[in-house]
PDB file of C-alpha atoms in Angstrom:
ATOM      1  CA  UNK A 214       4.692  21.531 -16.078  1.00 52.00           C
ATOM      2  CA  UNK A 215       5.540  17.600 -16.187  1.00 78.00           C
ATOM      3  CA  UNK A 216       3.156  16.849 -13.315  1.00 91.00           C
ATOM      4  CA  UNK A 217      -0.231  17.853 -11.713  1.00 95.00           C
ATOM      5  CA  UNK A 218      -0.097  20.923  -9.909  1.00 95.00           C
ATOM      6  CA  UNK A 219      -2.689  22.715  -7.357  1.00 97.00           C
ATOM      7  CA  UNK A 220      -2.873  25.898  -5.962  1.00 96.00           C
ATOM      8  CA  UNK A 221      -2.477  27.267  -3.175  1.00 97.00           C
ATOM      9  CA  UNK A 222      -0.515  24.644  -1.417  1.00 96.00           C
ATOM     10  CA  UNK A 223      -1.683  26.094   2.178  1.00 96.00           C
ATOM     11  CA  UNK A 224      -4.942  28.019   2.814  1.00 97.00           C
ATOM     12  CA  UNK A 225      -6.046  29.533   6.097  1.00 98.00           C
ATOM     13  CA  UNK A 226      -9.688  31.016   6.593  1.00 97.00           C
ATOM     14  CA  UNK A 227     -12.009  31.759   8.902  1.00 97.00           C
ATOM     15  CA  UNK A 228     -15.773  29.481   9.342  1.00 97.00           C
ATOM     16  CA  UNK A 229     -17.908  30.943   7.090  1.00 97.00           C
ATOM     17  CA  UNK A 230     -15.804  31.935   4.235  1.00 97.00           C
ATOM     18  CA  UNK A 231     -15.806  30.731   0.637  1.00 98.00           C
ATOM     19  CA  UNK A 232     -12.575  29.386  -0.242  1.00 98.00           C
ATOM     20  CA  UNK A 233     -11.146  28.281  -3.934  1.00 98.00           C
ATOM     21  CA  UNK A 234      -9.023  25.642  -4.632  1.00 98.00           C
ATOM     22  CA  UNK A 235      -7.068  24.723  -7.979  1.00 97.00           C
ATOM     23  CA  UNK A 236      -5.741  22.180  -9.908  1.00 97.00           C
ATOM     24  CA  UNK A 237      -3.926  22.018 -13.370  1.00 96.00           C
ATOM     25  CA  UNK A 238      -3.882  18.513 -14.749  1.00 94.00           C
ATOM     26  CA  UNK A 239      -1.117  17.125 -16.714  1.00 92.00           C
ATOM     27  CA  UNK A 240      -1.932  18.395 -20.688  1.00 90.00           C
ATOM     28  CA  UNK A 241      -3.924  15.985 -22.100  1.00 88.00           C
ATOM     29  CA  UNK A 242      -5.530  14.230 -19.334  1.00 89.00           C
ATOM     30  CA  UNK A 243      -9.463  14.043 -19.994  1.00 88.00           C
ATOM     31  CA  UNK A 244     -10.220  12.697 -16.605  1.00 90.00           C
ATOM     32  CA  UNK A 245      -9.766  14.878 -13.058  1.00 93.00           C
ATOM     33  CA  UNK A 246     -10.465  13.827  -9.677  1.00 94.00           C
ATOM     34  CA  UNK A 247     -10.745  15.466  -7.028  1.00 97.00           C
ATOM     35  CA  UNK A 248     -10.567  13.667  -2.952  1.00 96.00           C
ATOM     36  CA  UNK A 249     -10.440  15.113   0.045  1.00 97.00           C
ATOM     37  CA  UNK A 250      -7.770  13.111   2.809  1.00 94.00           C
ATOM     38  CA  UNK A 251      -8.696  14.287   6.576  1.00 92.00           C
ATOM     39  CA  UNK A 252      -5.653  13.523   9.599  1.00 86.00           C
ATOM     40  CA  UNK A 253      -5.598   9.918   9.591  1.00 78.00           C
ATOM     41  CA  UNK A 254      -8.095   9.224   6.965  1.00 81.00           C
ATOM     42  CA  UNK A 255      -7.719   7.740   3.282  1.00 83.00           C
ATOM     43  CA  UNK A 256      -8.772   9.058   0.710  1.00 90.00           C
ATOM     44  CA  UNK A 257     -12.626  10.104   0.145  1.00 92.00           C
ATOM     45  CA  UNK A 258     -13.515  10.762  -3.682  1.00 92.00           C
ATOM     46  CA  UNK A 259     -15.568  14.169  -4.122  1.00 95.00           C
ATOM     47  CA  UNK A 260     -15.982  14.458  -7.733  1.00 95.00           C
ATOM     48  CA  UNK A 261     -14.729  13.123 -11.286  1.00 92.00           C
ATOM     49  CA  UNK A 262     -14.505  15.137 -14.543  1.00 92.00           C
ATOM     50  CA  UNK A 263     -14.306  13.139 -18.105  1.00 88.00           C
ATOM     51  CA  UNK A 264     -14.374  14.701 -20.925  1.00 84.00           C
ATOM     52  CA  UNK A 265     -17.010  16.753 -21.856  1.00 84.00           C
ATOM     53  CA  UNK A 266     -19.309  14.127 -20.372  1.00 87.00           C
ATOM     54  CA  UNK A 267     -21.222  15.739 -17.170  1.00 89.00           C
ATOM     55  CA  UNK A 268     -19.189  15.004 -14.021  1.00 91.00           C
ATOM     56  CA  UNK A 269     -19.913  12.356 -11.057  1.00 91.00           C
ATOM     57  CA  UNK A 270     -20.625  14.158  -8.260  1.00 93.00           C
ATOM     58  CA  UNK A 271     -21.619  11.380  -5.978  1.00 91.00           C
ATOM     59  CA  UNK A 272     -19.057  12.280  -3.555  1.00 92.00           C
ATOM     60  CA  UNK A 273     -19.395  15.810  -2.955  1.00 96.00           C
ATOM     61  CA  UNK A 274     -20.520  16.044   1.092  1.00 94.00           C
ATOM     62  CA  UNK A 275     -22.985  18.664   0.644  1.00 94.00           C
ATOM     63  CA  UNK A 276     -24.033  21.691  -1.600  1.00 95.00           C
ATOM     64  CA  UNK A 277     -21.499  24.118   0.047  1.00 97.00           C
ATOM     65  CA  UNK A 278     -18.816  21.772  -2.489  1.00 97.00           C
ATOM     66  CA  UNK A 279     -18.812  22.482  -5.929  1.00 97.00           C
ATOM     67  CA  UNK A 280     -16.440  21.795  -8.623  1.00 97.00           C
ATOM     68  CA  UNK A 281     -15.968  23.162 -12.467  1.00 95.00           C
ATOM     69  CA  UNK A 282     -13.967  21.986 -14.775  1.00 94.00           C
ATOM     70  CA  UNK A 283     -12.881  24.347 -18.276  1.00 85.00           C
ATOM     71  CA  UNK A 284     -12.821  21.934 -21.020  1.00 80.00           C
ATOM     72  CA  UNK A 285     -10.151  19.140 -20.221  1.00 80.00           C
ATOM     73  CA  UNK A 286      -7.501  21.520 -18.433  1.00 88.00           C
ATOM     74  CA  UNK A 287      -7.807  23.912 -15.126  1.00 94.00           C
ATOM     75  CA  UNK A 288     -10.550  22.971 -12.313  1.00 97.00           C
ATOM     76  CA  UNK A 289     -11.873  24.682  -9.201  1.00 97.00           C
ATOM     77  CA  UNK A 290     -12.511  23.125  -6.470  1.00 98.00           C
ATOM     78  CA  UNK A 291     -14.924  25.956  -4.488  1.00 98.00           C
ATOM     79  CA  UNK A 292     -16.356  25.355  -0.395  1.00 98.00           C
ATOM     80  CA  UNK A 293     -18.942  28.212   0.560  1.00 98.00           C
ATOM     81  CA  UNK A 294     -19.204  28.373   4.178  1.00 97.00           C
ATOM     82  CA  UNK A 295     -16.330  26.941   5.307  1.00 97.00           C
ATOM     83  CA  UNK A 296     -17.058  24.517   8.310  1.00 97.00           C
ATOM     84  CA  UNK A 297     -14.399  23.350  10.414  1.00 96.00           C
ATOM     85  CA  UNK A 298     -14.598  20.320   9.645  1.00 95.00           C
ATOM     86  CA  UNK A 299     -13.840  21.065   5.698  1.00 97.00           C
ATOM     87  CA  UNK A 300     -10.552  21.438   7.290  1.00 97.00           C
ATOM     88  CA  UNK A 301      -8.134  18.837   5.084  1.00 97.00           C
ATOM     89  CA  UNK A 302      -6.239  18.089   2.415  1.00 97.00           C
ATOM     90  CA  UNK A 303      -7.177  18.280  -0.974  1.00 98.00           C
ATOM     91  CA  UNK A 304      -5.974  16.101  -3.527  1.00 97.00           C
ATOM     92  CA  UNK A 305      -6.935  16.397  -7.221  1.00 97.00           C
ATOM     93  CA  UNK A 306      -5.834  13.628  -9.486  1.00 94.00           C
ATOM     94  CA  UNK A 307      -5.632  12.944 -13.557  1.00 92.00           C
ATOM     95  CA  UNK A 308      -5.464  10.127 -15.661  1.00 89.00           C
ATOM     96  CA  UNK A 309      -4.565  10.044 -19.572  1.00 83.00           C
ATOM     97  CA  UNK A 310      -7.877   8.151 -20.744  1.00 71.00           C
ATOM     98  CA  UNK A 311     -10.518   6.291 -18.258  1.00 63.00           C
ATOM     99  CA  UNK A 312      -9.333   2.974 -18.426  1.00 63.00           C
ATOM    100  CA  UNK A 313      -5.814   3.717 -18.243  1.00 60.00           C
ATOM    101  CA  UNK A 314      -4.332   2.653 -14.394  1.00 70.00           C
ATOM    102  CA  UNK A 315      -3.070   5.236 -13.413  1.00 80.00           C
ATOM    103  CA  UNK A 316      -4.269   8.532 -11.468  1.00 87.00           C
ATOM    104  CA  UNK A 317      -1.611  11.225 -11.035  1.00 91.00           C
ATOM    105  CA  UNK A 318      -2.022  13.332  -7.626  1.00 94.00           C
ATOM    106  CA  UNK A 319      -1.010  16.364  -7.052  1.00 95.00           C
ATOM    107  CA  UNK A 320       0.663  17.621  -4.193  1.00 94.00           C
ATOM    108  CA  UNK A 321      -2.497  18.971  -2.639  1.00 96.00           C
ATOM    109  CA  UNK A 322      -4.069  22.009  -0.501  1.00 97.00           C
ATOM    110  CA  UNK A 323      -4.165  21.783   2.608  1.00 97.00           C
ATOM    111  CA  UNK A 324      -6.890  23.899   4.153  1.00 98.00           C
ATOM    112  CA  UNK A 325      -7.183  24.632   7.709  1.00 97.00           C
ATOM    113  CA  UNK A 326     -10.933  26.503   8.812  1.00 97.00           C
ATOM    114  CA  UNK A 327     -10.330  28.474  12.045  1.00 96.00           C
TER     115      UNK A 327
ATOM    116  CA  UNK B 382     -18.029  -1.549   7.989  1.00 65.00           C
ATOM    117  CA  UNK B 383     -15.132   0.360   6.016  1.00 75.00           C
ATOM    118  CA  UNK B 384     -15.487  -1.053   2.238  1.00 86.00           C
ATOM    119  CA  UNK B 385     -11.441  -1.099   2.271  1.00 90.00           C
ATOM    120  CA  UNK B 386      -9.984  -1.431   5.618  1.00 90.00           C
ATOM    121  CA  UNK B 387      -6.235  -0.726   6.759  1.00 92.00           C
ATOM    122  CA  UNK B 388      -4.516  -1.196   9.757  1.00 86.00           C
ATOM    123  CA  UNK B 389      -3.202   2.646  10.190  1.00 82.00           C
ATOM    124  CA  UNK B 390       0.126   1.318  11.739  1.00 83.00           C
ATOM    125  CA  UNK B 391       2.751   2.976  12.427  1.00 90.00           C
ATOM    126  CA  UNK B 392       4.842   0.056  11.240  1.00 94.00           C
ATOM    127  CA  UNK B 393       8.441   0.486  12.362  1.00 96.00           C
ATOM    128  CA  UNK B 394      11.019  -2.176  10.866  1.00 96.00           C
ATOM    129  CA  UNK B 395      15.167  -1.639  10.378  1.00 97.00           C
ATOM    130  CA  UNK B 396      16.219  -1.343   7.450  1.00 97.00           C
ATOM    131  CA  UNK B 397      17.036  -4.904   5.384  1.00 97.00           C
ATOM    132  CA  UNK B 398      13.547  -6.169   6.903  1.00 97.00           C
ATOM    133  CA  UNK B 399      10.911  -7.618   4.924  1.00 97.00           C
ATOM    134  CA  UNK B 400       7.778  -5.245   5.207  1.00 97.00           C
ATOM    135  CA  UNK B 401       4.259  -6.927   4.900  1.00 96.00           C
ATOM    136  CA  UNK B 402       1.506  -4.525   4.752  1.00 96.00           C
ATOM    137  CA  UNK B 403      -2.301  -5.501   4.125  1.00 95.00           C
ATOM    138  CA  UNK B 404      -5.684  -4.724   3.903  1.00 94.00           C
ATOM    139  CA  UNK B 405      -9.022  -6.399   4.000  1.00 94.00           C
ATOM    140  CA  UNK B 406     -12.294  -5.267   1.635  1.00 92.00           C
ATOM    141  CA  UNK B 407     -15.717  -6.166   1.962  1.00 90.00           C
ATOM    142  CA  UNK B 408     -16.892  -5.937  -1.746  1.00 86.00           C
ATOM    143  CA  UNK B 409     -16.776  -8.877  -3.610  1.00 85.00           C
ATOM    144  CA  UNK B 410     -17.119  -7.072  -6.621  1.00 85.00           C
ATOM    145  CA  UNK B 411     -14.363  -5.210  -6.192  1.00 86.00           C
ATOM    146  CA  UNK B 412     -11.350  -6.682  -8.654  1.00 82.00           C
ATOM    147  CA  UNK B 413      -8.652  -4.111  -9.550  1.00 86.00           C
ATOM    148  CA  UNK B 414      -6.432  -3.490  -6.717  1.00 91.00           C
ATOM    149  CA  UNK B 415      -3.949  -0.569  -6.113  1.00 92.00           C
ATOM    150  CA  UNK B 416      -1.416   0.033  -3.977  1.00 95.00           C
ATOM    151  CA  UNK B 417       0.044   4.106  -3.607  1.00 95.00           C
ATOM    152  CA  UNK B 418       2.853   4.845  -1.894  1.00 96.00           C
ATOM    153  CA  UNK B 419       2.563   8.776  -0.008  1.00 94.00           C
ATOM    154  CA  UNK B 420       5.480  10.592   1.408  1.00 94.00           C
ATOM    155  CA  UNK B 421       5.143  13.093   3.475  1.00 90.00           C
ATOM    156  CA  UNK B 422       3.322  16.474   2.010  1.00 88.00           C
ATOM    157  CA  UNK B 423       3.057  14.684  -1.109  1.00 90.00           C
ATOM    158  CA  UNK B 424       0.075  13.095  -3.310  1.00 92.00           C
ATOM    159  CA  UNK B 425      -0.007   9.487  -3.391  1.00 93.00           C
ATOM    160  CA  UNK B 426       2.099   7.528  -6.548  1.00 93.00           C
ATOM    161  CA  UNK B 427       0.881   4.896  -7.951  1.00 91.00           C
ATOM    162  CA  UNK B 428       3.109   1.820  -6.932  1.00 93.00           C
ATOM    163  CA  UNK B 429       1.155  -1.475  -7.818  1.00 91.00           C
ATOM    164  CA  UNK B 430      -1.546  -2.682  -9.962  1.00 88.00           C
ATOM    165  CA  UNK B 431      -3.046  -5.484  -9.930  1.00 88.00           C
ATOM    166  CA  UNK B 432      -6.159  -7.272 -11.230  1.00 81.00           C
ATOM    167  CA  UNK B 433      -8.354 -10.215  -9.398  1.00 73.00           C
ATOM    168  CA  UNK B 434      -6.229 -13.001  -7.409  1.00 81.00           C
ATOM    169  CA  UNK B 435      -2.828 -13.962  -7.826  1.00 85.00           C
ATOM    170  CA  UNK B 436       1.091 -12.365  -7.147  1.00 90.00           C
ATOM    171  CA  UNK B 437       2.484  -9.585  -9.426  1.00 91.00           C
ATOM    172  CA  UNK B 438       6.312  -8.385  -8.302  1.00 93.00           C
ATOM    173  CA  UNK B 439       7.707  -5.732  -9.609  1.00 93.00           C
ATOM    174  CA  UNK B 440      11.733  -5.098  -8.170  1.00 96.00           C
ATOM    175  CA  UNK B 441      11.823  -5.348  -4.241  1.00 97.00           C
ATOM    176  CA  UNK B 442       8.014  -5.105  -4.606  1.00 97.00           C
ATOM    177  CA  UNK B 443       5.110  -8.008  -4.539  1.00 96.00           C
ATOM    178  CA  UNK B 444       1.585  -7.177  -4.506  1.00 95.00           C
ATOM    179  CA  UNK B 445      -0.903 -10.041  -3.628  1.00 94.00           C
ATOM    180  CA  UNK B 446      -4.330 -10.429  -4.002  1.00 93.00           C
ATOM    181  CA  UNK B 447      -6.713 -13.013  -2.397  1.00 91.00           C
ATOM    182  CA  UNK B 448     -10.470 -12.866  -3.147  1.00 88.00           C
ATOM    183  CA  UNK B 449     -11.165 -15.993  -1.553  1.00 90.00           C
ATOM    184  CA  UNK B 450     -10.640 -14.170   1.938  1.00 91.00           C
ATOM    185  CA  UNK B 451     -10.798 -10.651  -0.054  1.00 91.00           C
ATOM    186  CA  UNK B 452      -7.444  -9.653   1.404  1.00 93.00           C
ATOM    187  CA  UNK B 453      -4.722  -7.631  -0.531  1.00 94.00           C
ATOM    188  CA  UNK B 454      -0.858  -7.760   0.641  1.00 95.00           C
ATOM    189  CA  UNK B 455       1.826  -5.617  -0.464  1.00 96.00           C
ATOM    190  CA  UNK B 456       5.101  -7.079   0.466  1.00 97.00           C
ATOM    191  CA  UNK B 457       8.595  -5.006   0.284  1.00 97.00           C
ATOM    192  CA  UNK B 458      11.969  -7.286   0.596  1.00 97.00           C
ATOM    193  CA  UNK B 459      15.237  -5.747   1.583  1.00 97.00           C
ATOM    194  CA  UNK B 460      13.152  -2.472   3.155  1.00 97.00           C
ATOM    195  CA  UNK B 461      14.729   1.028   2.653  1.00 97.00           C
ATOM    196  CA  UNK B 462      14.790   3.972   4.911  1.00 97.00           C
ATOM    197  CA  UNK B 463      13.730   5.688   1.059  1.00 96.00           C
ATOM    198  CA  UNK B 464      10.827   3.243   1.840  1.00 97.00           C
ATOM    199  CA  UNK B 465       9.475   5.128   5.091  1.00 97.00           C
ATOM    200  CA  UNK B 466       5.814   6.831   3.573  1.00 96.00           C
ATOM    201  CA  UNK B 467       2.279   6.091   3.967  1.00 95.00           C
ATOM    202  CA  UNK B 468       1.043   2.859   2.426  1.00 96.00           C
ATOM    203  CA  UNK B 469      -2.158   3.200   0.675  1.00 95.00           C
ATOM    204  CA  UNK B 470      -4.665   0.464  -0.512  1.00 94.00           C
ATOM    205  CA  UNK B 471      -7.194   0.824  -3.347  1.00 92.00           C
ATOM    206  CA  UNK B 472      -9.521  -0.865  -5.299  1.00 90.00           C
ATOM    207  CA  UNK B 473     -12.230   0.563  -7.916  1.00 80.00           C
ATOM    208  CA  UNK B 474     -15.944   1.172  -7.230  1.00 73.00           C
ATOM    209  CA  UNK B 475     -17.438  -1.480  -9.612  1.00 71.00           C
ATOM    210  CA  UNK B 476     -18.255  -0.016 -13.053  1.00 72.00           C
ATOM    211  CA  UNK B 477     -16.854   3.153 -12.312  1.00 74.00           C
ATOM    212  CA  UNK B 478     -13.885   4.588 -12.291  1.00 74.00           C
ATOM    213  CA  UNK B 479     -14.247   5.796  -8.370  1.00 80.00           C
ATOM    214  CA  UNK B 480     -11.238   4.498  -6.187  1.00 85.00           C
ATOM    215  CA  UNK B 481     -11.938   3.578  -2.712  1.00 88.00           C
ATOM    216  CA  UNK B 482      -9.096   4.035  -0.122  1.00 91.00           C
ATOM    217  CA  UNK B 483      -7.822   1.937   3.027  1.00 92.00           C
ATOM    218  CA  UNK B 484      -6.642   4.582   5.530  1.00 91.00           C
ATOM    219  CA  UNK B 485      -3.214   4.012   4.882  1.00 92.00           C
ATOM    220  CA  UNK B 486      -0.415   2.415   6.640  1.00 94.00           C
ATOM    221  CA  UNK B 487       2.254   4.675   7.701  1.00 94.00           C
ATOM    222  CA  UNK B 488       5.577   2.525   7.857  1.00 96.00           C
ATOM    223  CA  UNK B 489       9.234   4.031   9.010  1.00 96.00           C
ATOM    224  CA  UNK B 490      12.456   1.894   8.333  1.00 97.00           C
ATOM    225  CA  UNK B 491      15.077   2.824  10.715  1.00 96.00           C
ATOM    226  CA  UNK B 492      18.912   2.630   9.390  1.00 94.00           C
TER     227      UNK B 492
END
């Protein structure tokens, strides 16, 4: 496809369940991001793929969030444990090169922990 | 403090109004500044780019910077209802290639 996509657009699941999220980058794009955007809230980075190099994981919350990355196409976004307040919207995000402006979003999960 | 702060609006104007929409930022360092435009069940789209102080315009568009007061403006002339999305701000951790995010400014232009 032209753009970024993720799957699945909507997931529902109960506290306490592992959940996997995914996004397919636009072909070509060395760099992902992932960011999580809770009701009312901007943007919060989570992690960043480039390359091969090992990713920044600065922004992951806690060690329930983890994130691979298959060479410089499909990542997965995984929660174990689901909280309820994992409940949000996931956005992952590629760029061409780093240094090159722009970050392309993709539509996003939203994930809703009963 | 909020590194990037945004007032969350909603900002309601009719359409043909001249939108102003800003945020404030309390990292000096900071000196590329974004601006994403989000509609509705969508990811954000980059709109603006811009890079220390100074006015870059871009159609109906003018982003602003001001690092004296470290204060970022987007401006929209002759407003849309197409317009009506959530208004992002952004600006780069320094030395990496982290963005940090306002909250977002939701504005609606009424026909």
């Amino acid at each position: 496809g032209a753009g970024v996509s993720q799957s699945p657009s909507n997931k529902v699941t109960e506290k306490g369940k592992d959940v996997e999220l995914r996004c397919d980058p636009i072909s070509g794009h060395t760099a992902l991001y992932w960011y999580r955007q809770r009701l009312g809230q901007g943007l919060e980075f989570l992690i960043y793929f480039q390359g091969n190099s090992a990713p920044d994981k600065s922004g992951l919350p806690s060690d329930r969030f983890s994130a691979e990355r298959t060479g410089e196409s499909v990542s997965t976004l995984t929660i174990q444990r689901t909280q309820q307040e994992d409940s949000a919207v996931y956005l992952c995000a590629s760029r061409l090169r780093v240094g090159q402006e722009t970050q392309y979003f993709g539509p996003g999960t939203r994930l809703l922990v009963l | 403090q909020k590194e990037v702060e945004q007032d969350p609006g909603p900002l309601s104007v009719p359409e043909g109004a001249i939108v102003s929409l800003n945020c404030t930022y309390s990292n000096s360092a900071f000196q590329y500044f974004m601006w994403y435009r989000q509609y509705s069940r969508k990811g954000p789209e980059l709109l603006m780019y811009t890079y220390s102080s100074g006015n870059k315009e871009d159609g109906r568009f003018t982003a602003q910077v001001d690092k004296s007061s470290k204060y970022i403006s987007l401006f929209i002339r002759d407003s849309q209802p197409s317009d009506s999305a959530t208004y992002l701000c952004a600006s780069h951790f320094p030395n990496t290639d982290k963005l940090i995010f306002g909250t977002g400014t939701r504005l609606q232009v009424f026909p």
